Amino acid sequence: MRFRHGLVIGKFYPPHAGHHHLIDTAAGACERVTVVVAASTVETIPLALRTAWLREAHPQPHVEIVPVMDDAPIDYGSDEIWSMHVAAFREGLALGRGLGVQPPPVDAVFSSEAYGPELARRMSAAHVPVDPPRERFPVSGTAVRRDPVGCWEWLSPPVRAYLARRVVVLGAESSGTTTLARALAAHYAARGGVWAATRWVPEYGRTYCEEKLAPARREDPSLWIGDLTWRSEEFTLIAERHLALEESAARSGSPLLVCDTDALATCLWHERYLGTWPSRVEALHERAPHHLWILTDIDGVPFEQDGWRDGEKIRSRMARRFREELERRDLPHIVVSGPHDERMAAAVRAVDDLLAEGWSFGDPLTPA
C-alpha cells in the first residue's frame, strides 16, 4: 500500500542500521515522510548532531527530519503522559512546515517498537511494523551505548567519527612521532576484526611545508624552512585541513584513530615562527575531539635533518614547550622515551587503558 504521509518517531541515540532501515522502509512506502527525533535533556549526544546525522543519511527530498525535545516521562499505561508525547510529536510535525502551519495528517506510523500500534491509534493512522524482532539488523540504541565496538558495523560514518577514540602523537622535530604513530595504528589493525580498519592521519603541516618550500628552492637551493615568510592564516589553513583529514579517516576507520600531531602543535609552531599565540588555531584545538596525547621525548633520539626540518638548535626548546602546554592545559597525556620498543609498549598500554574506559552516555528516560 502507498501512503501519503508516514511518521517515524525515535530517540536515535545514536542512529544505527536498524533506524536507517526503518526510515528507508517508510520512504519507500510514502509520498512524504516525517522523522521526529525526540530527545530528552538527560541524554548526552546533542539533538542537533543526531538530526544532522539522519539528514546526511536520508537526503531524499520527501523525507523530513525534525528535532523535538520531549522530556515527558515514560509510562505507556498513562493516558495523560501519552497525550504529552503525542503533543510533542505534533509540534514537531508543525515545525516541519514552519511555525503556525497546520500539521498535515499522518496516515501511517512506521515502528519497530511495541508502542507503535498505540501511537498509530492516537495519530489516527495505520501502523506499519518494520522488523520488530530485529532479525535483519540485530542492533538497538541500548546495545550501541552499552558496547559501541561490538556494534561498530551497524554505525554510519558520522556516528563512527563521533565515537572514535582519537589519540594524538606529537613532539618536537625528529623525535619519532611519525614512526610511532604509524606503528601504533599498525599494531591495532593487526588485531583484526573491527580493529583492522585502524588508521593513522599523517601530519598535514609537513605536506604544506614541503609544497611551500619546493618552488622556493628551485630559485635558491640553499633555502630551508626557516627562511620562508609565514602568515598567520597559513597556520589556520594547516589546522583546518588536518582536522578535515582526521574526520575523513574517522568516518571510515575503527574505534581508534591515531593522529600524527594536532592543532595544539600548530599553535606552538605559529608561536615559534610568528612570536604570537593564534586564537583561531586554538579554537580549532578546543573543538577537536581528541582523547589522549602521546608526547615523544627527544632524549636518546639523534636529530636527523631530512632537508625540510627547522633545525636541531631549537629542538630542545620546542620539546619543552610541548610538555609545558600539555601540562598547563591538564590534557590527558603520557611522555614516551627510550628505544622504539619501549615507546611502543608505553603507548599501547596507554591506549589500551583509554579503550578500557569505554564510552559514557547519559541514561535516556525509561518506563517507570
CSV table of C-alpha atoms in Angstrom, one decimal:
chain,number,residue,atom,x,y,z
A,1,MET,CA,0.0,0.0,0.0
A,2,ARG,CA,1.2,3.5,-0.8
A,3,PHE,CA,0.7,6.2,1.9
A,4,ARG,CA,0.6,9.9,1.6
A,5,HIS,CA,2.3,10.8,4.8
A,6,GLY,CA,4.3,8.5,7.0
A,7,LEU,CA,5.6,9.2,10.5
A,8,VAL,CA,8.7,7.7,12.2
A,9,ILE,CA,9.5,8.5,15.8
A,10,GLY,CA,12.7,7.7,17.7
A,11,LYS,CA,15.4,8.9,20.0
A,12,PHE,CA,18.2,7.8,17.5
A,13,TYR,CA,20.5,7.7,20.5
A,14,PRO,CA,22.6,7.1,18.4
A,15,PRO,CA,21.3,6.2,15.0
A,16,HIS,CA,22.2,2.8,13.7
A,17,ALA,CA,21.4,0.5,10.7
A,18,GLY,CA,18.1,-0.6,12.2
A,19,HIS,CA,17.0,3.0,12.3
A,20,HIS,CA,18.1,3.6,8.7
A,21,HIS,CA,16.2,0.6,7.6
A,22,LEU,CA,13.1,1.8,9.3
A,23,ILE,CA,13.3,5.2,7.7
A,24,ASP,CA,14.1,3.8,4.2
A,25,THR,CA,11.1,1.4,4.5
A,26,ALA,CA,8.8,4.4,5.3
A,27,ALA,CA,10.4,6.4,2.5
A,28,GLY,CA,9.7,3.6,0.0
A,29,ALA,CA,6.1,3.4,1.0
A,30,CYS,CA,5.1,7.0,1.4
A,31,GLU,CA,4.8,10.2,-0.7
A,32,ARG,CA,6.2,12.1,2.3
A,33,VAL,CA,7.8,11.0,5.5
A,34,THR,CA,8.4,13.0,8.7
A,35,VAL,CA,11.0,11.6,11.1
A,36,VAL,CA,10.7,13.1,14.5
A,37,VAL,CA,14.0,12.9,16.5
A,38,ALA,CA,12.6,13.0,20.1
A,39,ALA,CA,15.4,13.7,22.6
A,40,SER,CA,15.4,14.4,26.3
A,41,THR,CA,17.7,16.7,28.2
A,42,VAL,CA,19.2,13.8,30.2
A,43,GLU,CA,20.7,12.4,27.0
A,44,THR,CA,24.3,13.4,26.2
A,45,ILE,CA,24.5,13.2,22.4
A,46,PRO,CA,23.3,16.6,21.2
A,47,LEU,CA,19.9,16.6,19.4
A,48,ALA,CA,21.4,18.8,16.7
A,49,LEU,CA,24.0,16.2,15.9
A,50,ARG,CA,21.5,13.3,15.7
A,51,THR,CA,19.4,15.4,13.4
A,52,ALA,CA,22.4,16.2,11.2
A,53,TRP,CA,23.4,12.6,11.1
A,54,LEU,CA,20.0,11.5,9.9
A,55,ARG,CA,19.7,14.3,7.3
A,56,GLU,CA,23.1,13.1,5.9
A,57,ALA,CA,21.9,9.5,5.7
A,58,HIS,CA,18.5,10.3,4.3
A,59,PRO,CA,18.8,13.2,1.9
A,60,GLN,CA,15.7,12.3,-0.1
A,61,PRO,CA,13.5,15.4,-0.7
A,62,HIS,CA,10.4,13.7,0.5
A,63,VAL,CA,12.0,12.8,3.9
A,64,GLU,CA,12.0,15.5,6.5
A,65,ILE,CA,14.0,15.1,9.7
A,66,VAL,CA,12.5,17.2,12.6
A,67,PRO,CA,14.2,17.7,16.0
A,68,VAL,CA,12.0,17.8,19.1
A,69,MET,CA,12.8,18.0,22.8
A,70,ASP,CA,10.5,15.6,24.7
A,71,ASP,CA,11.1,15.4,28.5
A,72,ALA,CA,7.8,13.8,29.3
A,73,PRO,CA,8.2,10.7,31.5
A,74,ILE,CA,7.7,7.2,30.0
A,75,ASP,CA,4.5,5.5,31.1
A,76,TYR,CA,2.7,3.5,28.4
A,77,GLY,CA,-0.2,3.0,30.8
A,78,SER,CA,-0.9,6.7,31.4
A,79,ASP,CA,-3.3,8.4,29.0
A,80,GLU,CA,-2.1,11.8,30.3
A,81,ILE,CA,1.5,11.0,29.6
A,82,TRP,CA,0.6,9.6,26.2
A,83,SER,CA,-1.1,12.9,25.4
A,84,MET,CA,2.1,14.8,26.4
A,85,HIS,CA,4.2,12.8,24.0
A,86,VAL,CA,1.7,13.0,21.1
A,87,ALA,CA,1.5,16.8,21.6
A,88,ALA,CA,5.3,17.0,21.3
A,89,PHE,CA,5.3,14.9,18.1
A,90,ARG,CA,2.5,17.0,16.6
A,91,GLU,CA,4.5,20.1,17.5
A,92,GLY,CA,7.4,18.6,15.5
A,93,LEU,CA,5.1,17.9,12.6
A,94,ALA,CA,4.0,21.5,12.6
A,95,LEU,CA,7.6,22.9,12.9
A,96,GLY,CA,8.5,20.7,9.9
A,97,ARG,CA,6.4,23.0,7.7
A,98,GLY,CA,7.1,26.2,9.6
A,99,LEU,CA,5.6,27.9,12.6
A,100,GLY,CA,1.8,28.4,12.6
A,101,VAL,CA,1.2,25.8,9.8
A,102,GLN,CA,-1.5,23.2,10.5
A,103,PRO,CA,0.2,19.8,10.8
A,104,PRO,CA,-0.6,17.6,7.8
A,105,PRO,CA,-2.5,14.4,8.6
A,106,VAL,CA,-0.4,11.3,9.2
A,107,ASP,CA,-1.9,8.2,7.7
A,108,ALA,CA,0.8,5.7,8.6
A,109,VAL,CA,3.2,5.2,11.6
A,110,PHE,CA,6.2,3.1,10.9
A,111,SER,CA,7.8,1.5,14.0
A,112,SER,CA,9.8,-1.4,15.3
A,113,GLU,CA,8.7,-0.8,18.9
A,114,ALA,CA,6.0,-2.3,21.0
A,115,TYR,CA,4.4,1.1,21.5
A,116,GLY,CA,3.9,1.5,17.7
A,117,PRO,CA,0.3,0.3,17.4
A,118,GLU,CA,-0.9,2.6,20.3
A,119,LEU,CA,1.0,5.6,18.8
A,120,ALA,CA,-0.6,4.9,15.4
A,121,ARG,CA,-4.1,4.8,17.1
A,122,ARG,CA,-3.5,8.1,18.8
A,123,MET,CA,-2.4,9.6,15.5
A,124,SER,CA,-5.5,8.2,13.8
A,125,ALA,CA,-3.2,6.3,11.4
A,126,ALA,CA,-2.3,2.8,10.3
A,127,HIS,CA,0.5,1.0,12.0
A,128,VAL,CA,3.2,-0.5,9.8
A,129,PRO,CA,5.6,-2.8,11.8
A,130,VAL,CA,9.1,-2.9,10.5
A,131,ASP,CA,11.2,-5.9,11.7
A,132,PRO,CA,10.0,-5.8,15.3
A,133,PRO,CA,12.2,-8.8,16.3
A,134,ARG,CA,15.3,-7.0,14.9
A,135,GLU,CA,16.2,-10.1,12.7
A,136,ARG,CA,17.6,-8.1,9.8
A,137,PHE,CA,19.6,-5.7,11.8
A,138,PRO,CA,20.2,-7.2,15.3
A,139,VAL,CA,21.1,-3.9,17.0
A,140,SER,CA,19.4,-1.3,19.2
A,141,GLY,CA,20.4,2.0,20.6
A,142,THR,CA,20.7,0.4,24.0
A,143,ALA,CA,23.2,-2.1,22.6
A,144,VAL,CA,25.2,0.6,20.9
A,145,ARG,CA,25.5,2.6,24.1
A,146,ARG,CA,26.5,-0.5,26.0
A,147,ASP,CA,29.1,-1.6,23.5
A,148,PRO,CA,29.9,0.7,20.6
A,149,VAL,CA,32.8,-1.5,19.5
A,150,GLY,CA,30.6,-4.6,19.3
A,151,CYS,CA,28.0,-2.7,17.3
A,152,TRP,CA,30.5,-0.8,15.1
A,153,GLU,CA,29.4,-2.5,11.8
A,154,TRP,CA,25.9,-1.1,12.3
A,155,LEU,CA,27.0,2.5,12.6
A,156,SER,CA,27.1,5.1,9.8
A,157,PRO,CA,30.2,7.1,9.0
A,158,PRO,CA,29.4,10.3,11.0
A,159,VAL,CA,28.4,8.3,14.1
A,160,ARG,CA,31.7,6.4,13.9
A,161,ALA,CA,33.6,9.6,13.6
A,162,TYR,CA,31.9,10.9,16.7
A,163,LEU,CA,32.6,7.8,18.7
A,164,ALA,CA,36.1,7.0,17.6
A,165,ARG,CA,38.8,7.5,20.2
A,166,ARG,CA,41.4,9.8,18.8
A,167,VAL,CA,45.0,9.6,20.0
A,168,VAL,CA,47.5,12.3,19.1
A,169,VAL,CA,51.2,11.6,18.8
A,170,LEU,CA,53.1,14.8,18.9
A,171,GLY,CA,56.6,16.2,19.7
A,172,ALA,CA,59.5,18.2,18.5
A,173,GLU,CA,61.1,17.6,15.2
A,174,SER,CA,63.0,14.4,14.7
A,175,SER,CA,61.6,12.8,17.9
A,176,GLY,CA,59.9,9.8,16.3
A,177,THR,CA,56.3,11.0,16.2
A,178,THR,CA,55.6,9.7,12.7
A,179,THR,CA,57.3,6.4,13.3
A,180,LEU,CA,55.3,5.9,16.5
A,181,ALA,CA,52.0,7.0,15.0
A,182,ARG,CA,52.3,4.6,12.0
A,183,ALA,CA,53.4,1.7,14.2
A,184,LEU,CA,50.7,2.3,16.8
A,185,ALA,CA,48.0,2.2,14.1
A,186,ALA,CA,49.5,-0.9,12.6
A,187,HIS,CA,49.6,-2.6,16.0
A,188,TYR,CA,45.8,-2.2,16.5
A,189,ALA,CA,45.0,-3.0,12.8
A,190,ALA,CA,46.8,-6.3,13.3
A,191,ARG,CA,44.2,-7.3,15.9
A,192,GLY,CA,41.8,-7.9,13.0
A,193,GLY,CA,38.0,-7.7,13.1
A,194,VAL,CA,36.7,-4.3,13.7
A,195,TRP,CA,40.2,-3.1,14.5
A,196,ALA,CA,41.5,-4.0,11.1
A,197,ALA,CA,40.4,-0.6,9.8
A,198,THR,CA,42.5,1.3,12.3
A,199,ARG,CA,44.2,4.2,10.5
A,200,TRP,CA,46.7,7.0,11.2
A,201,VAL,CA,46.5,10.5,9.9
A,202,PRO,CA,49.8,11.9,8.6
A,203,GLU,CA,50.8,15.5,9.6
A,204,TYR,CA,49.3,17.8,7.0
A,205,GLY,CA,51.7,20.6,8.2
A,206,ARG,CA,54.6,18.6,6.8
A,207,THR,CA,52.9,18.3,3.4
A,208,TYR,CA,52.2,22.0,3.4
A,209,CYS,CA,55.8,22.9,4.3
A,210,GLU,CA,57.1,20.7,1.5
A,211,GLU,CA,54.8,22.3,-1.0
A,212,LYS,CA,55.7,25.8,0.2
A,213,LEU,CA,59.5,25.2,0.2
A,214,ALA,CA,59.9,23.2,-3.0
A,215,PRO,CA,59.2,26.1,-5.5
A,216,ALA,CA,61.4,28.5,-3.4
A,217,ARG,CA,64.2,26.0,-3.6
A,218,ARG,CA,64.1,26.0,-7.4
A,219,GLU,CA,65.1,29.6,-7.2
A,220,ASP,CA,67.6,29.1,-4.4
A,221,PRO,CA,68.6,25.5,-3.4
A,222,SER,CA,70.2,26.7,-0.2
A,223,LEU,CA,66.9,27.8,1.3
A,224,TRP,CA,65.4,26.0,4.3
A,225,ILE,CA,62.1,26.2,6.1
A,226,GLY,CA,63.2,28.9,8.5
A,227,ASP,CA,64.0,31.3,5.6
A,228,LEU,CA,60.4,31.4,4.4
A,229,THR,CA,57.9,34.1,5.2
A,230,TRP,CA,54.9,32.8,7.1
A,231,ARG,CA,51.4,34.3,7.6
A,232,SER,CA,49.1,33.5,10.4
A,233,GLU,CA,46.3,32.4,8.1
A,234,GLU,CA,48.6,29.6,6.8
A,235,PHE,CA,48.7,28.0,10.2
A,236,THR,CA,44.9,28.2,10.4
A,237,LEU,CA,44.7,26.5,7.0
A,238,ILE,CA,47.0,23.8,8.1
A,239,ALA,CA,45.0,23.1,11.2
A,240,GLU,CA,41.7,23.1,9.3
A,241,ARG,CA,42.9,20.7,6.7
A,242,HIS,CA,44.5,18.4,9.2
A,243,LEU,CA,41.2,18.2,11.1
A,244,ALA,CA,39.4,17.5,7.8
A,245,LEU,CA,41.7,14.6,7.2
A,246,GLU,CA,41.0,13.3,10.7
A,247,GLU,CA,37.3,13.5,10.2
A,248,SER,CA,37.5,11.6,6.9
A,249,ALA,CA,39.7,8.9,8.4
A,250,ALA,CA,37.5,8.5,11.5
A,251,ARG,CA,34.4,8.1,9.3
A,252,SER,CA,35.9,5.0,7.6
A,253,GLY,CA,38.1,3.7,10.3
A,254,SER,CA,37.9,1.6,13.5
A,255,PRO,CA,37.0,2.8,17.0
A,256,LEU,CA,40.6,4.1,17.3
A,257,LEU,CA,42.2,6.8,15.2
A,258,VAL,CA,45.9,7.7,15.5
A,259,CYS,CA,46.8,11.3,14.6
A,260,ASP,CA,50.3,12.5,13.8
A,261,THR,CA,50.2,15.9,15.5
A,262,ASP,CA,47.2,18.3,16.0
A,263,ALA,CA,46.1,21.9,16.2
A,264,LEU,CA,47.9,22.4,19.5
A,265,ALA,CA,51.2,21.6,17.8
A,266,THR,CA,50.2,24.0,15.1
A,267,CYS,CA,49.7,26.7,17.7
A,268,LEU,CA,53.2,26.1,19.0
A,269,TRP,CA,54.8,26.3,15.6
A,270,HIS,CA,52.8,29.6,15.0
A,271,GLU,CA,54.4,30.8,18.2
A,272,ARG,CA,57.8,29.7,17.1
A,273,TYR,CA,57.7,31.5,13.6
A,274,LEU,CA,55.5,34.5,14.3
A,275,GLY,CA,56.0,35.0,18.0
A,276,THR,CA,52.3,35.1,18.9
A,277,TRP,CA,49.7,32.7,20.0
A,278,PRO,CA,47.0,32.1,17.3
A,279,SER,CA,43.5,32.3,18.7
A,280,ARG,CA,41.9,30.9,15.6
A,281,VAL,CA,44.0,27.8,15.6
A,282,GLU,CA,43.5,27.4,19.4
A,283,ALA,CA,39.8,27.5,18.7
A,284,LEU,CA,40.2,24.5,16.3
A,285,HIS,CA,42.2,22.7,19.0
A,286,GLU,CA,39.4,23.3,21.5
A,287,ARG,CA,36.8,21.9,19.0
A,288,ALA,CA,38.8,18.8,18.1
A,289,PRO,CA,37.6,15.6,19.8
A,290,HIS,CA,40.9,14.2,21.0
A,291,HIS,CA,41.1,11.9,24.0
A,292,LEU,CA,44.8,11.2,24.6
A,293,TRP,CA,48.1,12.8,23.8
A,294,ILE,CA,51.4,10.9,23.5
A,295,LEU,CA,54.5,13.1,23.6
A,296,THR,CA,57.7,11.8,22.1
A,297,ASP,CA,60.8,12.7,24.1
A,298,ILE,CA,63.9,13.8,22.3
A,299,ASP,CA,66.3,12.2,24.7
A,300,GLY,CA,68.3,9.5,23.1
A,301,VAL,CA,67.0,10.3,19.6
A,302,PRO,CA,69.6,11.8,17.3
A,303,PHE,CA,68.5,14.7,15.2
A,304,GLU,CA,68.1,13.8,11.5
A,305,GLN,CA,68.0,16.6,9.0
A,306,ASP,CA,65.9,15.5,6.1
A,307,GLY,CA,66.1,18.8,4.3
A,308,TRP,CA,62.7,20.0,5.5
A,309,ARG,CA,63.1,20.4,9.2
A,310,ASP,CA,63.6,23.6,11.1
A,311,GLY,CA,66.8,22.5,12.8
A,312,GLU,CA,68.4,20.9,15.8
A,313,LYS,CA,69.2,24.2,17.5
A,314,ILE,CA,65.5,24.7,18.5
A,315,ARG,CA,64.5,21.1,19.2
A,316,SER,CA,65.1,21.2,22.9
A,317,ARG,CA,63.1,24.5,23.3
A,318,MET,CA,60.2,23.1,21.2
A,319,ALA,CA,60.2,19.8,23.2
A,320,ARG,CA,59.9,21.9,26.4
A,321,ARG,CA,57.1,24.0,25.0
A,322,PHE,CA,55.1,20.9,24.0
A,323,ARG,CA,55.4,19.5,27.5
A,324,GLU,CA,54.5,22.8,29.1
A,325,GLU,CA,51.3,23.3,27.1
A,326,LEU,CA,50.1,19.7,27.7
A,327,GLU,CA,50.7,20.1,31.5
A,328,ARG,CA,49.3,23.7,31.7
A,329,ARG,CA,46.1,22.6,29.9
A,330,ASP,CA,45.9,19.4,32.0
A,331,LEU,CA,45.4,17.3,28.9
A,332,PRO,CA,45.5,13.5,29.4
A,333,HIS,CA,48.9,12.6,28.2
A,334,ILE,CA,52.0,10.4,28.6
A,335,VAL,CA,55.6,11.0,27.7
A,336,VAL,CA,57.4,8.2,25.9
A,337,SER,CA,61.2,7.8,25.8
A,338,GLY,CA,63.9,5.3,25.2
A,339,PRO,CA,64.2,2.9,22.3
A,340,HIS,CA,61.3,2.4,19.9
A,341,ASP,CA,60.2,-0.9,21.5
A,342,GLU,CA,59.9,0.8,24.9
A,343,ARG,CA,58.0,3.8,23.4
A,344,MET,CA,55.6,1.4,21.7
A,345,ALA,CA,55.0,-0.6,24.8
A,346,ALA,CA,54.2,2.5,26.8
A,347,ALA,CA,51.9,3.9,24.1
A,348,VAL,CA,50.0,0.6,23.7
A,349,ARG,CA,49.4,0.4,27.5
A,350,ALA,CA,48.0,4.0,27.5
A,351,VAL,CA,45.8,3.4,24.5
A,352,ASP,CA,44.5,0.1,26.0
A,353,ASP,CA,43.7,1.9,29.2
A,354,LEU,CA,41.8,4.6,27.2
A,355,LEU,CA,39.8,2.0,25.3
A,356,ALA,CA,39.1,0.1,28.5
A,357,GLU,CA,37.4,3.2,29.9
A,358,GLY,CA,34.7,2.7,27.3
A,359,TRP,CA,32.1,5.2,26.4
A,360,SER,CA,29.8,7.1,28.7
A,361,PHE,CA,26.3,8.1,27.8
A,362,GLY,CA,23.6,9.7,29.8
A,363,ASP,CA,20.8,7.2,30.5
A,364,PRO,CA,17.6,8.0,28.5
A,365,LEU,CA,14.2,8.2,30.1
A,366,THR,CA,12.8,4.8,30.6
A,367,PRO,CA,9.4,3.4,31.7
A,368,ALA,CA,8.7,3.9,35.4
